[in-house]
Each structure stands twice: as structure tokens, then as C-alpha cells.
Coordinates of C-alpha atoms and ligand atoms in Angstrom, one line a residue:
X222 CA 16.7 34.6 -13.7
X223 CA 13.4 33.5 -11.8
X224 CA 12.8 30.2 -12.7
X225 CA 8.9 30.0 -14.6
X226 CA 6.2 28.3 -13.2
X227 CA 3.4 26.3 -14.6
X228 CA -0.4 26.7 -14.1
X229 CA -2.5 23.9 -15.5
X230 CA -5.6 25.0 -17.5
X231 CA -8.4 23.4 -18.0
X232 CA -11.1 25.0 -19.7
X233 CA -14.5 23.4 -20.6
X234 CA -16.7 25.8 -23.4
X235 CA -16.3 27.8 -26.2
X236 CA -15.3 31.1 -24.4
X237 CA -12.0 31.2 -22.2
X238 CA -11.0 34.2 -19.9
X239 CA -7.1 33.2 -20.4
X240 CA -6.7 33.7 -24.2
X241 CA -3.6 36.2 -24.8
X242 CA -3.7 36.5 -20.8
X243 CA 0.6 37.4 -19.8
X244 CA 1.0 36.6 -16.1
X245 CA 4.6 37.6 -15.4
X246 CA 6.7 34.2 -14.2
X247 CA 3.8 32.0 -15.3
X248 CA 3.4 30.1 -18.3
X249 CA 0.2 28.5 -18.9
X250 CA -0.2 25.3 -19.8
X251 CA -3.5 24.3 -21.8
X252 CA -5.0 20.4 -21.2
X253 CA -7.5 19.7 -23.8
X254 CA -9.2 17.0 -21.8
X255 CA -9.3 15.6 -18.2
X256 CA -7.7 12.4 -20.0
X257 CA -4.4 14.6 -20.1
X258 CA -3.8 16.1 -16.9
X259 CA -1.7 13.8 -15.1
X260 CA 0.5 13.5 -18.2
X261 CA 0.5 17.3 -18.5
X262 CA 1.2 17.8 -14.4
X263 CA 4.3 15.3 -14.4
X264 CA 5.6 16.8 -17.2
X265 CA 5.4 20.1 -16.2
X266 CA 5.8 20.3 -12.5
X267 CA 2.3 22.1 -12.8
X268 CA 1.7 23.4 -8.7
X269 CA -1.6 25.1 -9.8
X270 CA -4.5 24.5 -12.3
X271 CA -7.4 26.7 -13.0
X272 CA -10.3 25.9 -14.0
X273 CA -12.8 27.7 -16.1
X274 CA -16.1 26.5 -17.5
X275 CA -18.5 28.7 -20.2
X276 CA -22.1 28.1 -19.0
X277 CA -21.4 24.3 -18.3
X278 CA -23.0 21.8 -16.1
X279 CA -21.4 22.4 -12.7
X280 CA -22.8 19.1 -11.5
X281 CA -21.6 17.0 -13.9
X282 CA -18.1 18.9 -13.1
X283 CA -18.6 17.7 -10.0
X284 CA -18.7 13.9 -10.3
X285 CA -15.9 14.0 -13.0
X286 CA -13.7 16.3 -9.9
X287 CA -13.1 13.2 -7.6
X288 CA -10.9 12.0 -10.2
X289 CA -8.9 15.2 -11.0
X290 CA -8.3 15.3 -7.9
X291 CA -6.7 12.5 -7.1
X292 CA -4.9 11.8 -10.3
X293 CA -3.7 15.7 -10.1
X294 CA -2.0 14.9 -6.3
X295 CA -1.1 18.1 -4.9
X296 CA -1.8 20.9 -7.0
X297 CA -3.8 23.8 -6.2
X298 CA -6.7 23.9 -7.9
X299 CA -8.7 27.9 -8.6
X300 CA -12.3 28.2 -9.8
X301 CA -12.5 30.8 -12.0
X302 CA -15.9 32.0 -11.8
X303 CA -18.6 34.8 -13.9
X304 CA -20.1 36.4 -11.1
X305 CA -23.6 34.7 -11.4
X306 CA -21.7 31.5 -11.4
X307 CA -21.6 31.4 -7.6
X308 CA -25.5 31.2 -7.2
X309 CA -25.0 27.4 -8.7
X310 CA -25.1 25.7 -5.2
X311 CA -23.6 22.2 -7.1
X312 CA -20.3 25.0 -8.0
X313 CA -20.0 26.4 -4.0
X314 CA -20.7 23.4 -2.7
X315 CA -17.7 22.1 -4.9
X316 CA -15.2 24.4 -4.3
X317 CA -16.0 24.2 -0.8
X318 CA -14.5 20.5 -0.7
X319 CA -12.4 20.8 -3.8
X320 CA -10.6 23.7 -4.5
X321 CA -8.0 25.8 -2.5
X322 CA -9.6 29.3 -4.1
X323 CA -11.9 31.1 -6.5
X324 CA -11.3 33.8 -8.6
X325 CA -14.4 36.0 -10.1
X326 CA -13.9 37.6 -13.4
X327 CA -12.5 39.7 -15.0
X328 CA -8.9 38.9 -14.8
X329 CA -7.1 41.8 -13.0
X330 CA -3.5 40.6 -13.6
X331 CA -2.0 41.8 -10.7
X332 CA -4.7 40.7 -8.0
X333 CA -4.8 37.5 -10.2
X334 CA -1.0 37.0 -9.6
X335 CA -1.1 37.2 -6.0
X336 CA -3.9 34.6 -6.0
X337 CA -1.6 32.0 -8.0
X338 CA 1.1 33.0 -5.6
X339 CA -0.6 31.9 -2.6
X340 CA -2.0 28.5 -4.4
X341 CA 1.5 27.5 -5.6
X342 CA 3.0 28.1 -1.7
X343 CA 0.3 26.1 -0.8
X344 CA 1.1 23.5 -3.0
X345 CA 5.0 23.3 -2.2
X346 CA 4.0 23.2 1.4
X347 CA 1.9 19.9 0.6
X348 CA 4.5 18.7 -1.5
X349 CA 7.1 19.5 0.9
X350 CA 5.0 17.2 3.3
X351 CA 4.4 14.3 0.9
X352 CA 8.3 13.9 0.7
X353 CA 9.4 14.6 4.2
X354 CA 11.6 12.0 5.4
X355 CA 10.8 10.7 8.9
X356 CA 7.3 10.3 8.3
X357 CA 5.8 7.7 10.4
X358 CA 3.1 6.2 8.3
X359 CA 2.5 6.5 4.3
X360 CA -1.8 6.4 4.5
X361 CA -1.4 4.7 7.9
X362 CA -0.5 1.6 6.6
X363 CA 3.5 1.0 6.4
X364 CA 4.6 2.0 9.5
X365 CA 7.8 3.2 10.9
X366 CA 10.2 6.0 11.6
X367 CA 13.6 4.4 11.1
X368 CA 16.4 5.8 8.5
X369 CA 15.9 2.4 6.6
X370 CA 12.0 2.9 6.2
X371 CA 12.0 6.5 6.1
X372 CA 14.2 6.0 2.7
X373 CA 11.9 3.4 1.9
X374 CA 9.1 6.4 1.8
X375 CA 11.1 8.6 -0.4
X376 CA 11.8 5.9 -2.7
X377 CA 8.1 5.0 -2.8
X378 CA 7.1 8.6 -3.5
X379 CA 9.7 8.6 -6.1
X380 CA 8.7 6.1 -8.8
X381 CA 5.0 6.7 -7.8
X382 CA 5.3 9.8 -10.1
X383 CA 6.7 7.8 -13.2
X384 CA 4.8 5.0 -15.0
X385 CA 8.1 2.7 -15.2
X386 CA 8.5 -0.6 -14.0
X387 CA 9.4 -1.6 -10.6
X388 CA 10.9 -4.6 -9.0
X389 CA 10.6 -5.1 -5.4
X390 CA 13.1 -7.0 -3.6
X391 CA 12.8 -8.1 0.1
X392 CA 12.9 -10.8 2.5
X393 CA 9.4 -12.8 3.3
X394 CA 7.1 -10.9 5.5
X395 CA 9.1 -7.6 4.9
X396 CA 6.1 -5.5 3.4
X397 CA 6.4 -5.5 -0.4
X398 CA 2.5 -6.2 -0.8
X399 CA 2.1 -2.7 1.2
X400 CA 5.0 -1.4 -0.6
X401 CA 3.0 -2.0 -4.1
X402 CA -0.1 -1.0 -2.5
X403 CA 1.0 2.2 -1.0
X404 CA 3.5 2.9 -5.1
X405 CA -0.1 2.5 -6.5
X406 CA -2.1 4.5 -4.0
X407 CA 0.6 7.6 -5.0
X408 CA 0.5 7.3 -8.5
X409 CA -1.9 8.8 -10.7
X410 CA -3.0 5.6 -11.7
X411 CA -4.7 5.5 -7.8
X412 CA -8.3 5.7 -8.9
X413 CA -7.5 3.0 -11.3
X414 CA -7.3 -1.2 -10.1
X415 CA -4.4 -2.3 -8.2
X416 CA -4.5 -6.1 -9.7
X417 CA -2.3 -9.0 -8.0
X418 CA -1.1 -11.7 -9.2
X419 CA 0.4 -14.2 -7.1
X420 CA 2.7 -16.0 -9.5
X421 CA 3.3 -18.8 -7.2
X422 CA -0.4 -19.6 -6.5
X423 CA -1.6 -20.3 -9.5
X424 CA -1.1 -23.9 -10.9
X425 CA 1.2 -24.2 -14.1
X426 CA -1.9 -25.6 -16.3
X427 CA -4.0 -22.2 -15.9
X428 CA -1.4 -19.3 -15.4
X429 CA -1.6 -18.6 -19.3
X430 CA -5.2 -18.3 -19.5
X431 CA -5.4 -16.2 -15.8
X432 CA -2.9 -13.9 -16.7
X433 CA -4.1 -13.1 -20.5
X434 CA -7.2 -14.2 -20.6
X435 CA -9.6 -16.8 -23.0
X436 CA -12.3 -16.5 -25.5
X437 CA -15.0 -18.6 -25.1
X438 CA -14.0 -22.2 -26.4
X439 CA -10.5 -21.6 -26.4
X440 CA -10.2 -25.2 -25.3
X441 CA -12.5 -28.0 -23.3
X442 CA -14.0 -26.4 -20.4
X443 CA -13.5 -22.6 -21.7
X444 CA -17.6 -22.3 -21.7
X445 CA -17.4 -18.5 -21.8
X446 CA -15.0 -15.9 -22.6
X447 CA -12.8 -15.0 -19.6
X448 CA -11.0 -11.2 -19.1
X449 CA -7.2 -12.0 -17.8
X450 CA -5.8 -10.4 -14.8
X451 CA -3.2 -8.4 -17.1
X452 CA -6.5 -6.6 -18.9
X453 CA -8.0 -6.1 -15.4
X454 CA -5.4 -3.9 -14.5
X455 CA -5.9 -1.9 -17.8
X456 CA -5.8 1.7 -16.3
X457 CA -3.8 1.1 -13.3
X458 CA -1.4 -1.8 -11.7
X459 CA -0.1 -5.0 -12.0
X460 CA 1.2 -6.5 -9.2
X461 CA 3.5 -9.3 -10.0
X462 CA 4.1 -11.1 -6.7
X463 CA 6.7 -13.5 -6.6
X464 CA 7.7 -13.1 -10.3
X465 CA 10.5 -15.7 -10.1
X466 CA 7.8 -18.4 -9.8
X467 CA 6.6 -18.0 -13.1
X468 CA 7.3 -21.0 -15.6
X469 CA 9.5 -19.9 -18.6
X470 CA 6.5 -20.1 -21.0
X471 CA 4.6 -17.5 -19.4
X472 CA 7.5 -15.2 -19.2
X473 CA 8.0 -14.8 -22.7
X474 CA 4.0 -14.1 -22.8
X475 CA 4.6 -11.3 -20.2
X476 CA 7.7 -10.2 -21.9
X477 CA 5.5 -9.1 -25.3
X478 CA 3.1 -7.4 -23.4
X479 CA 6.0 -5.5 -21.3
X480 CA 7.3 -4.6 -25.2
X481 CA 4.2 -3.8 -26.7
X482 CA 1.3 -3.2 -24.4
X483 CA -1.0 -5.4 -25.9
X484 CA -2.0 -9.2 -24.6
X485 CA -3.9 -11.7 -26.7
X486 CA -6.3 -13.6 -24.9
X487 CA -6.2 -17.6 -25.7
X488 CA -7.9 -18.1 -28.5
X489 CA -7.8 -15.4 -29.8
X490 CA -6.4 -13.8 -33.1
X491 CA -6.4 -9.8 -32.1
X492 CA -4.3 -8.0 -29.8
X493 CA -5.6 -5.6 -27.0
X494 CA -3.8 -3.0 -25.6
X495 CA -3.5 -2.8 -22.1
X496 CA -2.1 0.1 -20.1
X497 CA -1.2 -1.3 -16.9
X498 CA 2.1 0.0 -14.8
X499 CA 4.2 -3.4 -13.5
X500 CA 5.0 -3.7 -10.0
X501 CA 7.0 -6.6 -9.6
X502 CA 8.5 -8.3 -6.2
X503 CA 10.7 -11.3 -5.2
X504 CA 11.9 -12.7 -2.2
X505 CA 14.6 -14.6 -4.5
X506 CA 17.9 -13.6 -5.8
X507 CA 16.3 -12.7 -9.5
X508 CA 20.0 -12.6 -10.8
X509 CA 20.7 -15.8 -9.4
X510 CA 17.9 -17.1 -11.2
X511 CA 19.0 -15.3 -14.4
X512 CA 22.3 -17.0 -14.0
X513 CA 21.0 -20.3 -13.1
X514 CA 18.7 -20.1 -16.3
X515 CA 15.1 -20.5 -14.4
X516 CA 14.4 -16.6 -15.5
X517 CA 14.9 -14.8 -18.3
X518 CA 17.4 -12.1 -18.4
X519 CA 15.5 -9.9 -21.2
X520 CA 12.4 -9.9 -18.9
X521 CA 14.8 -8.8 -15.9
X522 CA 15.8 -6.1 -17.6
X523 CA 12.3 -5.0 -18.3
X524 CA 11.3 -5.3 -15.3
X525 CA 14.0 -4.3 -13.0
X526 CA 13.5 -0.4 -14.5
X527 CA 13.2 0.9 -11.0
X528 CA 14.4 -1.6 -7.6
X529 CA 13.1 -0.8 -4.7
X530 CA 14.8 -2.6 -1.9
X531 CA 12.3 -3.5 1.1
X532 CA 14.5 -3.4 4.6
X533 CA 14.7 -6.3 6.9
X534 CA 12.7 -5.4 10.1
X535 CA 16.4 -6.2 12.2
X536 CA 17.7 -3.2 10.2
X537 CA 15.0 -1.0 11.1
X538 CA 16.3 0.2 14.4
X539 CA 13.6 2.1 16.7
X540 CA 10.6 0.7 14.0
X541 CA 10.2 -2.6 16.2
X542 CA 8.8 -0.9 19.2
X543 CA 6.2 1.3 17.3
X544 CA 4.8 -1.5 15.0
X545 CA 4.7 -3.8 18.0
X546 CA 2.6 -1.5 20.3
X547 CA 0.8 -0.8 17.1
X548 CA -0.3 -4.2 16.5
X549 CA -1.3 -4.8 19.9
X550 CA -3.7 -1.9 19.8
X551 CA -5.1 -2.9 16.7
X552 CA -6.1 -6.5 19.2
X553 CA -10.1 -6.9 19.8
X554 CA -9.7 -5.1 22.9
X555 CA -12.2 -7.5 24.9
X556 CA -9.7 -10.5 24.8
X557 CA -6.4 -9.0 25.7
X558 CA -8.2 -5.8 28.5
X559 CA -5.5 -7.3 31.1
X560 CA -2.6 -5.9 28.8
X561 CA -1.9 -2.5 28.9
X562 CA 2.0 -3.0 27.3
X563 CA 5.5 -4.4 27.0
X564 CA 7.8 -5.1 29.5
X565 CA 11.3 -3.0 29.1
X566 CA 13.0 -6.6 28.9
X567 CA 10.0 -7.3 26.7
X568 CA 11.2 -4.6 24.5
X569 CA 14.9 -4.9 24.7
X570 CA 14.5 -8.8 23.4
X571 CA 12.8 -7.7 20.9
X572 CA 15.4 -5.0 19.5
X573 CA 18.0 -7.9 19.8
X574 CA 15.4 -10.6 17.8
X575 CA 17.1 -11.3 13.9
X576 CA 13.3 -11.4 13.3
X577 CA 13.7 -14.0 10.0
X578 CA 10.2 -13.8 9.4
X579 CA 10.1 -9.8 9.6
X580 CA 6.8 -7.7 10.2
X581 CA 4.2 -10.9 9.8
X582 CA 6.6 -12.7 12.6
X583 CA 6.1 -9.7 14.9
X584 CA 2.5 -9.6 14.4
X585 CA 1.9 -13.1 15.1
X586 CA 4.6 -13.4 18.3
X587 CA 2.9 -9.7 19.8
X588 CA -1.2 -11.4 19.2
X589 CA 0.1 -14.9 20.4
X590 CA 1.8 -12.8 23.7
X591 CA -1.0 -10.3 24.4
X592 CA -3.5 -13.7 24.4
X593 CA -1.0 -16.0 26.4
X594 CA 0.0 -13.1 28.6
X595 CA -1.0 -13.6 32.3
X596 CA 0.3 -10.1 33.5
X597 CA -0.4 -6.8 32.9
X598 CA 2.9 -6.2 30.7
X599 CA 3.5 -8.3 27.6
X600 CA 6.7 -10.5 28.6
X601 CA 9.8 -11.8 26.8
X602 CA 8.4 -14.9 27.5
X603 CA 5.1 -15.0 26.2
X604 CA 6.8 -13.6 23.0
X605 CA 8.6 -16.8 22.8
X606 CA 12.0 -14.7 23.2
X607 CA 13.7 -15.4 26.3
X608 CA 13.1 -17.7 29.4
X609 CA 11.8 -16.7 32.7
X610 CA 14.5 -15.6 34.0
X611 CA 15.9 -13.2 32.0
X612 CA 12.7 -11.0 32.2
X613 CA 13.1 -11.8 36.7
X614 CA 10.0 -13.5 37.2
X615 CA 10.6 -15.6 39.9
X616 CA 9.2 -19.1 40.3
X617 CA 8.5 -19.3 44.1
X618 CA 7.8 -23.5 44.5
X619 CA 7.7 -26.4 42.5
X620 CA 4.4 -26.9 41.9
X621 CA 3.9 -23.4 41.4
X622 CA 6.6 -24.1 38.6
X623 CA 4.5 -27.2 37.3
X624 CA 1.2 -25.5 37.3
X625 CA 3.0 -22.4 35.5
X626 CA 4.7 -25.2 33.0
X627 CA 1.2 -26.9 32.0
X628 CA -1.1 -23.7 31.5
X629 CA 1.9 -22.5 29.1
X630 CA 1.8 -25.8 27.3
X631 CA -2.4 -25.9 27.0
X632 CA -2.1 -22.1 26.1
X633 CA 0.6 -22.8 23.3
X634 CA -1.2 -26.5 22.4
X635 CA -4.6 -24.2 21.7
X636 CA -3.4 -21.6 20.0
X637 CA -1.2 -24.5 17.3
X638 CA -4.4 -25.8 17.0
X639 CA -6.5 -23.0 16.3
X640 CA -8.1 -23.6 19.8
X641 CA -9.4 -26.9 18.5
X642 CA -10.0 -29.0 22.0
X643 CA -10.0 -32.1 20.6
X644 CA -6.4 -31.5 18.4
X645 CA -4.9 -29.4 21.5
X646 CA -5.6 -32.7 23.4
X647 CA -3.8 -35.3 20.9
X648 CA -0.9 -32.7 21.0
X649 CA -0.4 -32.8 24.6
X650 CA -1.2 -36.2 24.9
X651 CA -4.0 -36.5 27.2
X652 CA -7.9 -36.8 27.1
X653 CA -10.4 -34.2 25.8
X654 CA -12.1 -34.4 28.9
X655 CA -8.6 -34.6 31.2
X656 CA -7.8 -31.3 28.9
X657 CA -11.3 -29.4 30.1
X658 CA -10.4 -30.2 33.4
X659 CA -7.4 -28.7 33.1
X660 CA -8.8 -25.8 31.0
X661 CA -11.4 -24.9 34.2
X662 CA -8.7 -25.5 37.1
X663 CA -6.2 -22.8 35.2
X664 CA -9.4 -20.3 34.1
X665 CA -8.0 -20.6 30.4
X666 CA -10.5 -19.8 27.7
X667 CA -10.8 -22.4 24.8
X668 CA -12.0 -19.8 22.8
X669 CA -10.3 -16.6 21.9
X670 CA -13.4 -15.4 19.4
X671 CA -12.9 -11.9 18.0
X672 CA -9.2 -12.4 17.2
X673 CA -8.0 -10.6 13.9
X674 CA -7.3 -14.0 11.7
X675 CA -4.9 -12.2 9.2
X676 CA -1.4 -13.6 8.0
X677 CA -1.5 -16.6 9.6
X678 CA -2.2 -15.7 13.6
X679 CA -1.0 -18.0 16.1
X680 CA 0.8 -20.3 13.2
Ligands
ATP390 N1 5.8 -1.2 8.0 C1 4.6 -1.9 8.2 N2 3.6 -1.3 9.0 C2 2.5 -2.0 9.2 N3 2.3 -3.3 8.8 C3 3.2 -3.9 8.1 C4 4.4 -3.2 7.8 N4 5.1 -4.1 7.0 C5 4.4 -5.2 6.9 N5 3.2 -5.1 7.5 C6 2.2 -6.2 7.7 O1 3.0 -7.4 7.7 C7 2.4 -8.4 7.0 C8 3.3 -8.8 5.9 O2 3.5 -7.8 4.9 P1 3.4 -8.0 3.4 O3 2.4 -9.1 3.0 O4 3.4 -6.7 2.7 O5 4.9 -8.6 3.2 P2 5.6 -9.4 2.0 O6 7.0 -8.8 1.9 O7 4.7 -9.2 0.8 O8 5.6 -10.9 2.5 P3 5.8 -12.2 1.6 O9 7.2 -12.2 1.0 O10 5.6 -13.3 2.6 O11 4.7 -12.2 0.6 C9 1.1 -7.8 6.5 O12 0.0 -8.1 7.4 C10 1.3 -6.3 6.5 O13 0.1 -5.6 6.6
MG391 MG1 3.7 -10.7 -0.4

């Protein structure tokens, strides 16, 4: 039997051109308002919508379609149109950016048929693209083509279409902040806030009133009320980072609002409900913690709904290459023009690195190379993986050797001290001015201006 398939409806006025309309192998499925249709597309696998609107405001359709859009992912959406309706330039100038077709009335049934054909292929085909494994990039931001990452993607499109809770589990520097990110950006909650909380980060003595909030003289110093980061994220995420940090007070707190949905800010006697989807991550053994009593196993449960494991980058096999020529191109190009790539040593130490700091260690070993990096090629030494001679550079004289030996150790004294002159100095034990002299006789700039200052660069 051919399976049936769903056409979302959406139809704003009194009048509706669908009413006791029979399309053979479609059943239509009516959303009352916009509020619904993610709910309504989950639930039934919708692949096309229609939309139909009695003598309505096409520009206010307009603003509200950005949303629609997004929180309806890849479904085809068809205008269906009165024949005058196409003189509205706010209505072609939407479909133009909007829609994949527009049908004008009256309903033929067969002709209409074909046109929900073609929008539902269309729809698989983007589908079929949102899921494919082996895709290098998800929005251009977690990179990588390996089996590991690429089963990282299809896990990430996965609970991006439920509303459960997630734990992330990885190693430090492994990418669970883009993993959240990217879970967020794919679930219909994308146009919503993507709040994070960094469990750790916060001091004991102000978690409570951060996380749910305060009225205004909850206690000394509360001068005005105060919304909590759970309520920010009311309508989209809440990113729990480093969950196993939080003090066993606070997890009770969460553990309510993960049973109920509501929060109750300090001070306060009423309860607010809050629709946020949890995204929790560790880089600790949660059951560990269960076990050794510093977390609680209820809230474990509740939050370990979904794991999602983040890979090690030294399980990644083939990603290390492509992030590290990626982060070198993403290097102010005006400090590192003399390098135009890796060496194959360069390369081959890196496959073989344990990498114990993952992704942020490559980043910050491929911008300390390309900046130390005297040649044209980025070498295993200058990223700290290997000694001279296993990437054959040969040292020809002694005080070739020496003066090679002391323009490393200013290069690697600046960038420790964030190209401080003075501290660069102390650290190699000599004079400022004995370290400018030096700095002239070798050409080495004292400072590398322009250089992206994320995660720690050059630490
Ligand atoms: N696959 C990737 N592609 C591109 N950049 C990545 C990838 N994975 C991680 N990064 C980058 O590496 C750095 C560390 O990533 P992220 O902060 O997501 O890791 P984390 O697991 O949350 O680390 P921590 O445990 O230290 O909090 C960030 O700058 C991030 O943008
Ligand atoms: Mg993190």
C-alpha cells in the first residue's frame, strides 16, 4: 500500500480553498496557528505546507515568514494564491525568497497533485542532504570528515528534532560548546536564545540567584529584580556547561524545574513556567560522580535522556589535517604572508600527536607555528612536535645553531608573555634593552597585532 503523506496547512481568513478537498496519497493536516507548526511538522513528518490567506495582509505575512521558516526546516512551502493576489508586490516579492512554488486557484486536483509531488521530492532531496554522513562542516563551524565526526553529525541532527534532554560528554577542548551550538541551531527552537551557563564559573554564593533569578529585595544588595538565566532561555536552550560543577543545592533547584518546567525566582512566592530544552556537557565521568555522591543520580537520569559522545581529536583520523590548514587560513593573513602550508613531516607528526588538549590545542600549536615559522612550510618544529632533525633541517655551524637556538627562545619567551618586552626579558633572564638588541639583530617583531585572541592563543 503507498505509504500517505502529510501536507501542512496553514490557512489565515475565514474562507479556505482546501475544505472537503481529497488529494489521493495526501492527508492534510490543519495548524490553527503559526505557534503549532513545528509541533505539527515533527509529529507528522509533514514535507510540504501550503499556505493560503483570504484577503490578508501579505506584509505582515511576511515578517511573521522568517520564523516559519526556520522553525519548519526543510519543508516545501506553496502559496496558494486568488489570481489578483499576485499584483501584491509584498506576496511575489515573498515567494520569491520564501517559497518553493505557487499555486493560483481554483484547485484542479490533478495539476494540484503533481505540484505537491514536485515540493515533497524537493524536500526529501534537502532532507536527504541535511543527514548525509560525510559532510564536512555542519553551518561551517564543526569541522571534519572523519567516521567519528561524521557520526557525530547524524547524532546532532538526530536529537535536534526532539525537545529531550541531552548530555554531552567529551574530553576538554573537544567541541561540546559547538556541539550545543550547532543541536540548537537545528532544532526548531533556532530562532529562540541559546543561553550558557558555565556551571563552574560562577561562584557558589550567586549560582542560585543567576540560574533562577531574584525579585527585587530578595536579600541585601538585591536592589532590583533580576530575570535568571533558566528564564532567559524560555523559548529555546539551556546550555549547562560543565554540569558536574554545580553544588548539590542547586541541583535539586534544577532538578524541579527539569520535573515541572517552572523556576521560582528568590524571593519569590509564584512559579513561572519556562520552556527551555537542556543541553548539558561534562568533561567528568558524571557516573563516577553519581557513585562518589558529589551528583545526584535523579538529576542524571534527567538529564542524560539523550548522550551524545564528542570524539577525541586522536580518534578522528584524516580530520587533523583539514582543521589545521583551516585554522591557519582563518590567521590575519598580513602576519603569517611567508606561510603558504605544512610540511609533510609537519603533517605526519601531527596524525601521530595524542593531542590531550583536542581542537583548542591544535589551534593554539598551528597560530603559535604559522607566527614562529621562519620558512615557507609550517614545521614539526615550530609546532612544538618534533626536533630538528626529524623534519631534516640541517644546522650547518655552531653559531648558526646558537643564533637559531636564541631567536626560538625570544620567539617562544614573547609569545608566553603575550609579547610583553619587559616579562619576555625577566623570562630569558636578560635586560629589556639586551632583549631589543636582540629583537633588531634577528628581525623579530615584538608585536604580532591582528592575531585572533580566541581560546587562549599562544598560552
Ligand atoms: N570540529 C571543529 N571544527 C572547528 N572548530 C572546532 C571544532 N571543534 C572545536 N573547535 C574549536 O575549538 C575550540 C574548543 O571547542 P569547544 O569550546 O566547543 O570545546 P569544549 O569541548 O567545550 O571545551 P572545554 O571542555 O574546554 O569547555 C573552540 O575555539 C572551537 O571553535
Ligand atoms: Mg566548553
Amino acid at each position: 500500500m503507498l505509504k500517505e503523506r502529510n501536507a501542512l496547512v496553514v490557512s489565515v481568513g475565514d474562507r479556505t480553498p482546501f475544505d472537503g478537498l481529497e488529494l489521493y496519497g495526501w492527508n492534510l493536516v490543519r495548524a490553527d496557528n503559526l505557534d503549532d507548526l513545528p509541533k505539527l511538522v515533527r509529529r507528522h513528518h509533514c514535507t510540504v505546507g501550503l499556505l493560503y490567506c483570504d484577503q490578508c495582509d501579505w506584509g505582515e505575512i511576511a515578517k511573521a515568514w522568517g520564523h516559519v521558516a526556520r522553525v519548519s526546516g526543510s519543508v516545501s512551502w506553496i502559496a496558494v494564491i486568488n489570481h489578483d493576489d499576485m499584483e501584491d508586490d509584498e506576496l511575489r516579492s515573498l515567494i520569491a525568497r520564501s517559497f518553493f512554488d505557487f499555486y493560483t486557484l481554483p484547485i484542479n486536483p490533478e495539476r494540484f497533485h503533481e505540484v505537491l509531488g514536485h515540493a515533497h521530492g524537493m524536500a526529501e532531496l534537502r532532507r536527504g542532504m541535511r543527514h548525509e554522513p560525510g559532510t564536512e562542516e555542519i553551518d561551517f563551524k564543526i569541522i571534519g570528515r572523519s567516521k567519528a565526526i561524521s557520526k557525530l553529525f547524524a547524532l546532532i541532527y538526530k536529537v535536534s528534532e526532539t525537545d529531550l534532554p541531552v548530555l554531552i560528554n567529551g574530553e576538554s577542548g573537544t567541541g561540546k560548546e559547538l556541539t550545543t551550538q550547532a543541536i540548537h541551531a537545528h532544532s526548531v527552537r533556532a530562532s529562540g536564545p541559546c543561553i550558557e551557563v558555565n556551571c563552574g564559573a560562577i561562584p557558589p554564593s550567586l549560582i542560585q540567584s543567576e540560574l533562577f533569578g531574584h525579585e527585587k529585595g530578595a536579600f541585601t544588595g538585591a536592589a532590583k529584580r533580576k530575570i535568571g538565566l533558566i528564564e532567559a532561555a524560555h523559548g529555546g536552550t539551556l546550555f549547562l556547561d560543565e554540569i558536574g560543577d554545580l553544588p548539590l543545592e542547586i541541583q535539586a533547584h534544577l532538578l524541579r524545574f527539569l520535573q515541572e518546567q517552572t523556576i521560582r525566582r528568590l524571593g519569590s512566592t509564584s512559579k513561572i513556567h519556562v520552556d527551555a530544552r537542556v543541553v548539558a556537557a561534562t568533561h567528568v565521568d558524571l557516573e563516577k560522580a553519581v557513585a562518589d555522591g558529589r551528583f545526584r543520580e535523579d538529576l542524571y537520569y534527567r538529564i542524560n535522556v539523550l548522550p551524545v559522545t564528542v570524539p577525541p581529536l586522536r580518534e578522528r583520523k584524516g580530520d587533523v589535517e583539514v582543521l589545521a590548514r583551516h585554522f591557519l587560513s582563518t590567521l590575519d593573513s598580513d602576519l603569517v604572508r611567508h606561510v603558504n602550508g605544512f610540511s609533510e613531516a609537519a603533517i605526519r607528526a601531527m596524525n601521530d600527536h595524542r593531542w590531550p588538549g583536542n581542537v583548542r590545542e591544535l589551534i593554539n600549536r598551528v597560530h603559535r607555528a604559522a607566527i614562529l615559522s621562519e620558512g615557507s612550510e609550517i614545521s614539526v618544529f615550530d609546532l612544538g612536535l618534533g626536533d630538528d632533525e626529524s623534519q631534516g633541517r640541517r644546522i650547518h655551524s655552531l653559531d648558526e645553531a646558537r643564533a637559531q637556538a636564541e631567536k626560538r627562545a625570544i620567539r617562544q619567551a614573547l609569545a608566553e608573555t603575550g609579547y610583553t618586552v619587559s616579562h619576555a626579558a625577566k623570562l630569558l633572564g636578560t635586560s629589556r634593552r639586551t632583549l631589543y638588541r636582540l629583537l633588531e639583530k634577528h628581525q623579530i617583531p615584538s608585536d604580532p597585532s591582528g592575531i585572533d585572541g580566541d581560546s587562549g592563543l599562544l598560552s
